[in-house]
Short mmCIF file of C-alpha atoms in Angstrom, two decimals:
data_model
loop_
_atom_site.label_atom_id
_atom_site.label_comp_id
_atom_site.label_asym_id
_atom_site.label_seq_id
_atom_site.Cartn_x
_atom_site.Cartn_y
_atom_site.Cartn_z
CA MET Y 1237 6.53 88.89 -21.46
CA SER Y 1238 10.14 90.05 -20.99
CA ARG Y 1239 12.24 91.60 -18.24
CA ILE Y 1240 13.71 94.77 -19.76
CA LEU Y 1241 16.37 97.17 -18.45
CA ILE Y 1242 16.49 100.74 -19.77
CA ALA Y 1243 19.96 102.10 -19.01
CA GLY Y 1244 19.88 105.88 -18.94
CA CYS Y 1245 16.17 106.26 -18.27
CA GLY Y 1246 15.62 109.92 -19.18
CA ASP Y 1247 12.89 111.44 -21.35
CA VAL Y 1248 12.93 108.91 -24.20
CA GLY Y 1249 13.76 106.02 -21.87
CA THR Y 1250 10.93 106.79 -19.47
CA ALA Y 1251 8.42 107.11 -22.32
CA LEU Y 1252 9.67 103.76 -23.61
CA GLY Y 1253 9.41 102.19 -20.16
CA LEU Y 1254 5.81 103.33 -19.74
CA SER Y 1255 4.92 101.94 -23.15
CA LEU Y 1256 6.56 98.59 -22.39
CA GLY Y 1257 4.91 98.44 -18.97
CA ALA Y 1258 1.52 99.01 -20.57
CA ARG Y 1259 2.27 96.06 -22.87
CA GLY Y 1260 2.82 93.81 -19.86
CA HIS Y 1261 6.63 93.74 -19.68
CA GLU Y 1262 8.56 94.08 -16.42
CA VAL Y 1263 10.69 97.21 -16.82
CA PHE Y 1264 13.70 98.43 -14.83
CA GLY Y 1265 15.01 101.98 -15.18
CA ALA Y 1266 18.71 102.53 -14.44
CA ARG Y 1267 20.05 106.02 -13.77
CA ARG Y 1268 21.88 107.89 -11.02
CA SER Y 1269 18.71 109.42 -9.58
CA ALA Y 1270 16.13 106.73 -10.24
CA ARG Y 1271 13.69 107.45 -7.43
CA ARG Y 1272 11.62 109.84 -9.54
CA LEU Y 1273 10.79 107.23 -12.17
CA PRO Y 1274 7.04 106.70 -12.48
CA ALA Y 1275 5.33 103.36 -11.85
CA PRO Y 1276 5.38 100.68 -13.12
CA LEU Y 1277 9.10 101.26 -13.83
CA ARG Y 1278 11.28 99.67 -11.16
CA PRO Y 1279 14.12 102.05 -10.21
CA VAL Y 1280 17.76 100.93 -10.35
CA PRO Y 1281 19.94 103.76 -8.96
CA VAL Y 1282 23.43 103.26 -10.41
CA ASP Y 1283 26.34 105.10 -12.04
CA LEU Y 1284 26.75 103.25 -15.33
CA THR Y 1285 30.48 104.06 -15.47
CA ASP Y 1286 31.10 102.36 -12.10
CA ALA Y 1287 31.89 98.71 -12.94
CA ARG Y 1288 31.46 97.42 -9.41
CA ALA Y 1289 28.12 99.20 -8.94
CA VAL Y 1290 26.84 98.00 -12.32
CA GLY Y 1291 27.74 94.38 -11.60
CA ARG Y 1292 26.04 94.56 -8.21
CA SER Y 1293 22.94 96.57 -9.11
CA VAL Y 1294 21.83 95.59 -12.61
CA PRO Y 1295 19.26 92.76 -12.43
CA ALA Y 1296 19.06 89.73 -14.69
CA VAL Y 1297 17.03 90.72 -17.73
CA ASP Y 1298 16.11 89.54 -21.22
CA ILE Y 1299 16.58 92.84 -23.05
CA VAL Y 1300 18.72 95.93 -22.41
CA VAL Y 1301 18.16 99.34 -24.00
CA TYR Y 1302 21.13 101.71 -23.69
CA ALA Y 1303 19.53 105.16 -23.92
CA VAL Y 1304 22.06 107.28 -22.05
CA ALA Y 1305 22.40 110.98 -22.87
CA ALA Y 1306 25.63 112.89 -22.33
CA GLY Y 1307 25.40 115.15 -19.31
CA SER Y 1308 26.85 118.12 -21.20
CA ARG Y 1309 28.21 119.10 -24.61
CA ASP Y 1310 31.89 118.55 -23.78
CA GLU Y 1311 34.14 115.74 -24.99
CA GLY Y 1312 34.59 114.17 -21.56
CA ALA Y 1313 30.84 113.85 -21.04
CA TYR Y 1314 30.40 112.16 -24.42
CA HIS Y 1315 33.27 109.78 -23.73
CA ARG Y 1316 31.77 108.80 -20.37
CA ALA Y 1317 28.30 108.31 -21.84
CA TYR Y 1318 29.05 106.48 -25.08
CA VAL Y 1319 32.44 104.84 -24.54
CA GLU Y 1320 32.97 104.20 -20.81
CA GLY Y 1321 29.32 103.57 -19.98
CA VAL Y 1322 28.76 101.21 -22.91
CA SER Y 1323 31.90 99.19 -22.17
CA THR Y 1324 31.22 98.98 -18.43
CA LEU Y 1325 27.66 97.76 -18.87
CA LEU Y 1326 28.53 95.26 -21.62
CA GLU Y 1327 31.41 93.78 -19.63
CA ALA Y 1328 29.06 93.16 -16.72
CA LEU Y 1329 26.40 91.61 -18.94
CA GLU Y 1330 28.87 89.46 -20.91
CA ALA Y 1331 30.27 87.97 -17.70
CA ARG Y 1332 26.90 86.55 -16.67
CA ASP Y 1333 25.92 82.92 -17.08
CA GLU Y 1334 22.69 84.06 -18.71
CA PRO Y 1335 23.27 87.37 -20.53
CA PRO Y 1336 20.42 89.26 -22.21
CA ARG Y 1337 19.27 87.96 -25.57
CA ARG Y 1338 19.64 91.42 -27.19
CA VAL Y 1339 20.96 94.89 -26.44
CA PHE Y 1340 19.62 98.05 -28.13
CA PHE Y 1341 21.79 101.14 -28.50
CA VAL Y 1342 20.14 104.54 -28.99
CA SER Y 1343 22.43 106.45 -31.35
CA SER Y 1344 22.13 109.43 -33.69
CA THR Y 1345 22.21 110.21 -37.39
CA SER Y 1346 25.05 112.61 -36.57
CA VAL Y 1347 27.34 109.63 -37.25
CA TYR Y 1348 26.73 110.27 -40.97
CA GLY Y 1349 28.10 113.79 -40.81
CA GLU Y 1350 27.33 116.48 -43.37
CA ARG Y 1351 25.93 115.11 -46.65
CA GLY Y 1352 25.19 118.10 -48.89
CA GLY Y 1353 21.47 117.39 -48.80
CA GLU Y 1354 21.76 113.88 -50.26
CA TRP Y 1355 19.42 110.99 -49.42
CA ILE Y 1356 20.90 108.32 -47.16
CA ASP Y 1357 19.87 105.02 -45.62
CA GLU Y 1358 21.46 102.43 -43.32
CA THR Y 1359 24.04 101.53 -45.99
CA ALA Y 1360 25.60 105.01 -46.10
CA PRO Y 1361 29.21 105.21 -44.88
CA LEU Y 1362 29.90 106.88 -41.56
CA ALA Y 1363 31.53 110.30 -41.52
CA PRO Y 1364 31.19 111.72 -37.99
CA ARG Y 1365 32.20 115.32 -37.40
CA GLY Y 1366 33.81 116.14 -34.06
CA PHE Y 1367 33.83 114.28 -30.79
CA THR Y 1368 30.04 113.90 -30.56
CA GLY Y 1369 29.68 111.69 -33.61
CA ALA Y 1370 33.01 109.94 -32.96
CA SER Y 1371 31.90 108.94 -29.45
CA LEU Y 1372 28.66 107.49 -30.79
CA VAL Y 1373 30.54 105.53 -33.46
CA ALA Y 1374 32.83 104.11 -30.75
CA GLY Y 1375 29.81 103.05 -28.70
CA GLU Y 1376 28.18 101.42 -31.71
CA GLN Y 1377 31.39 99.54 -32.50
CA ARG Y 1378 31.66 98.21 -28.95
CA MET Y 1379 28.08 96.95 -29.24
CA ARG Y 1380 28.90 95.12 -32.47
CA GLU Y 1381 31.96 93.49 -30.93
CA SER Y 1382 29.90 92.00 -28.12
CA PRO Y 1383 28.78 88.36 -28.29
CA ILE Y 1384 25.34 89.61 -27.23
CA PRO Y 1385 23.26 90.41 -30.35
CA ALA Y 1386 22.89 94.17 -30.72
CA THR Y 1387 20.59 96.56 -32.57
CA VAL Y 1388 21.55 100.19 -33.16
CA VAL Y 1389 18.80 102.76 -33.73
CA ARG Y 1390 19.98 106.13 -35.08
CA PHE Y 1391 17.49 108.87 -34.27
CA ALA Y 1392 17.52 112.40 -35.69
CA GLY Y 1393 16.15 115.69 -34.39
CA ILE Y 1394 14.11 114.44 -31.43
CA TYR Y 1395 11.36 116.92 -30.48
CA GLY Y 1396 8.28 116.76 -28.31
CA PRO Y 1397 6.97 118.00 -24.96
CA GLY Y 1398 9.49 120.33 -23.34
CA ARG Y 1399 11.71 120.33 -26.43
CA GLY Y 1400 10.79 123.72 -27.84
CA TRP Y 1401 14.00 124.94 -29.45
CA MET Y 1402 12.58 125.08 -32.99
CA ILE Y 1403 9.36 126.64 -31.73
CA GLU Y 1404 11.30 129.42 -29.99
CA ARG Y 1405 13.32 130.03 -33.15
CA ALA Y 1406 10.11 130.41 -35.12
CA ARG Y 1407 8.59 132.69 -32.49
CA ALA Y 1408 11.69 134.90 -32.64
CA GLY Y 1409 11.60 135.18 -36.45
CA ALA Y 1410 14.84 133.25 -36.98
CA ARG Y 1411 16.64 133.40 -40.29
CA CYS Y 1412 17.20 130.23 -42.28
CA ALA Y 1413 19.21 129.00 -45.25
CA GLY Y 1414 16.84 128.91 -48.21
CA ASP Y 1415 19.02 129.10 -51.31
CA PRO Y 1416 20.51 126.56 -51.37
CA PRO Y 1417 18.46 124.88 -48.62
CA LYS Y 1418 19.45 123.20 -45.39
CA PHE Y 1419 17.66 119.86 -44.97
CA THR Y 1420 16.69 118.48 -41.57
CA ASN Y 1421 15.26 115.25 -40.18
CA ARG Y 1422 13.21 114.78 -37.04
CA ILE Y 1423 11.13 112.38 -35.00
CA HIS Y 1424 8.70 112.97 -32.14
CA ARG Y 1425 9.77 111.68 -28.72
CA ASP Y 1426 6.74 109.40 -28.57
CA ASP Y 1427 7.65 107.79 -31.90
CA CYS Y 1428 11.17 107.18 -30.59
CA ALA Y 1429 9.69 105.30 -27.66
CA GLU Y 1430 7.07 103.41 -29.67
CA ALA Y 1431 9.54 102.47 -32.42
CA LEU Y 1432 11.92 101.00 -29.83
CA ALA Y 1433 9.07 99.09 -28.18
CA HIS Y 1434 8.04 97.77 -31.59
CA LEU Y 1435 11.57 96.61 -32.40
CA ILE Y 1436 11.94 94.93 -29.00
CA GLU Y 1437 8.81 92.92 -29.65
CA LEU Y 1438 10.07 91.82 -33.08
CA ASP Y 1439 12.50 89.64 -31.11
CA ASP Y 1440 14.70 87.58 -33.48
CA ARG Y 1441 13.18 89.30 -36.53
CA CYS Y 1442 14.86 92.53 -35.47
CA GLU Y 1443 17.74 93.68 -37.70
CA ASP Y 1444 21.02 95.12 -36.41
CA LEU Y 1445 20.54 98.72 -37.60
CA TYR Y 1446 17.66 101.15 -38.16
CA ILE Y 1447 17.39 104.85 -38.94
CA GLY Y 1448 14.70 106.47 -36.78
CA VAL Y 1449 13.21 109.48 -38.57
CA ASP Y 1450 9.70 110.39 -39.65
CA ASP Y 1451 8.35 110.38 -43.20
CA ALA Y 1452 9.28 113.98 -44.03
CA PRO Y 1453 12.93 115.04 -44.28
CA VAL Y 1454 12.39 118.67 -45.15
CA GLU Y 1455 13.98 122.08 -45.59
CA GLU Y 1456 14.53 123.77 -42.23
CA CYS Y 1457 12.86 126.91 -43.62
CA GLU Y 1458 9.67 124.95 -44.29
CA VAL Y 1459 9.46 123.84 -40.66
CA LEU Y 1460 10.06 127.37 -39.38
CA GLU Y 1461 7.52 128.84 -41.81
CA TRP Y 1462 4.88 126.32 -40.76
CA LEU Y 1463 5.50 127.00 -37.08
CA ALA Y 1464 5.49 130.78 -37.59
CA SER Y 1465 2.09 130.56 -39.28
CA ARG Y 1466 0.68 128.68 -36.26
CA LEU Y 1467 2.26 131.10 -33.78
CA ASP Y 1468 1.13 134.25 -35.62
CA ALA Y 1469 4.83 135.13 -35.77
CA GLN Y 1470 6.79 136.82 -38.52
CA ALA Y 1471 7.81 134.40 -41.26
CA PRO Y 1472 11.53 133.53 -41.19
CA GLN Y 1473 13.80 135.35 -43.58
CA ARG Y 1474 15.27 133.00 -46.17
CA GLU Y 1475 18.95 133.74 -46.73
CA ARG Y 1476 21.41 132.52 -49.29
CA GLY Y 1477 23.58 129.76 -47.83
CA SER Y 1478 27.27 130.53 -47.51
CA ALA Y 1479 28.36 127.08 -48.70
CA GLY Y 1480 26.95 127.51 -52.19
CA GLN Y 1481 25.31 124.07 -52.02
CA ALA Y 1482 22.62 122.30 -50.06
CA SER Y 1483 23.51 121.25 -46.54
CA GLY Y 1484 22.30 118.63 -44.10
CA LYS Y 1485 20.97 115.27 -45.24
CA ARG Y 1486 17.70 113.50 -45.94
CA CYS Y 1487 17.37 110.20 -44.08
CA ARG Y 1488 15.15 107.35 -45.26
CA ASN Y 1489 13.05 105.36 -42.78
CA ALA Y 1490 12.15 102.57 -45.25
CA ARG Y 1491 13.71 99.80 -43.14
CA LEU Y 1492 11.81 100.85 -40.01
CA ARG Y 1493 8.59 101.14 -42.02
CA ALA Y 1494 9.17 97.72 -43.60
CA SER Y 1495 9.45 96.20 -40.10
CA GLY Y 1496 5.80 97.07 -39.58
CA TYR Y 1497 6.13 100.26 -37.54
CA ARG Y 1498 3.47 102.93 -38.13
CA PHE Y 1499 4.18 106.46 -36.96
CA ARG Y 1500 1.96 108.26 -34.52
CA TYR Y 1501 3.29 111.52 -35.97
CA PRO Y 1502 4.36 110.81 -39.57
CA THR Y 1503 5.53 114.38 -40.25
CA PHE Y 1504 6.56 117.45 -38.28
CA ARG Y 1505 3.10 118.94 -38.89
CA GLU Y 1506 1.21 116.37 -36.81
CA GLY Y 1507 3.96 116.26 -34.21
CA TYR Y 1508 4.37 119.98 -33.67
CA ALA Y 1509 0.58 120.45 -33.70
CA ALA Y 1510 0.46 118.12 -30.68
CA VAL Y 1511 3.30 119.99 -28.97
CA LEU Y 1512 1.64 123.38 -29.57
CA ALA Y 1513 -1.61 121.96 -28.16
CA GLY Y 1514 0.25 121.11 -24.93
CA GLU Y 1515 -0.09 117.34 -25.31
CA GLY Y 1516 2.23 115.16 -23.24
CA VAL Y 1517 4.94 115.93 -20.69
CA ARG Y 1518 8.72 115.75 -20.70
CA TYR Y 1519 10.09 113.26 -18.22
CA PRO Y 1520 12.91 114.38 -15.89
#
């Protein structure tokens, strides 16, 4: 079994830590307020942008998962989370006599930008839009420059317990782009955690990049219509898109599937059914 540090142990990170703990690994959760982490996670209270604190507080481990979320939607917060935090932690790890054998970086499919509805996989060129995607690209690049082997996992549209934005849109009868359509990709929080745990246990068979989405990239209107039917809400009004062409992108999960991972919630239907049934909790 391995000693594993989850840096930025929020909702996804805590779910991952609990899964790894159940598999017999020793798991450390690093975040500013770590005291609320559930057992068996071992709390590591630390500011990941503070080099001295990181060097002093982060234990010797075999695997690191960088799962930090920006504290807000402004450029400074993204720079601290995905540029400063990544560099600070890696510098501390690289300076050790026995660094981890692999680092995982939780990224986003936003690094691909707008794709006009086309299908993409891990070979697609990056085209980030704005500071959010650019910060993630910078963090990914710093990971690749490290002598410590790194794996980047790009998730899209994470939903799950306590993540009810799409449900509230459906309940409110939101409008959606139907002609041409807007495509979306998503993955349940629990599949994020289980996919990461699966990749960690692949060890040296793990590749350097995966797209983390479920089996059903789909029109946004289809998701809203399905949710509205379960909520006894008014069906969303399909509107003609202003761009005159499809928007969004459709991400393939073939590489993750080929690694042996099997989804708990293979489409939004199974996943949102669980959310609507009140299954699971969101971790603080």
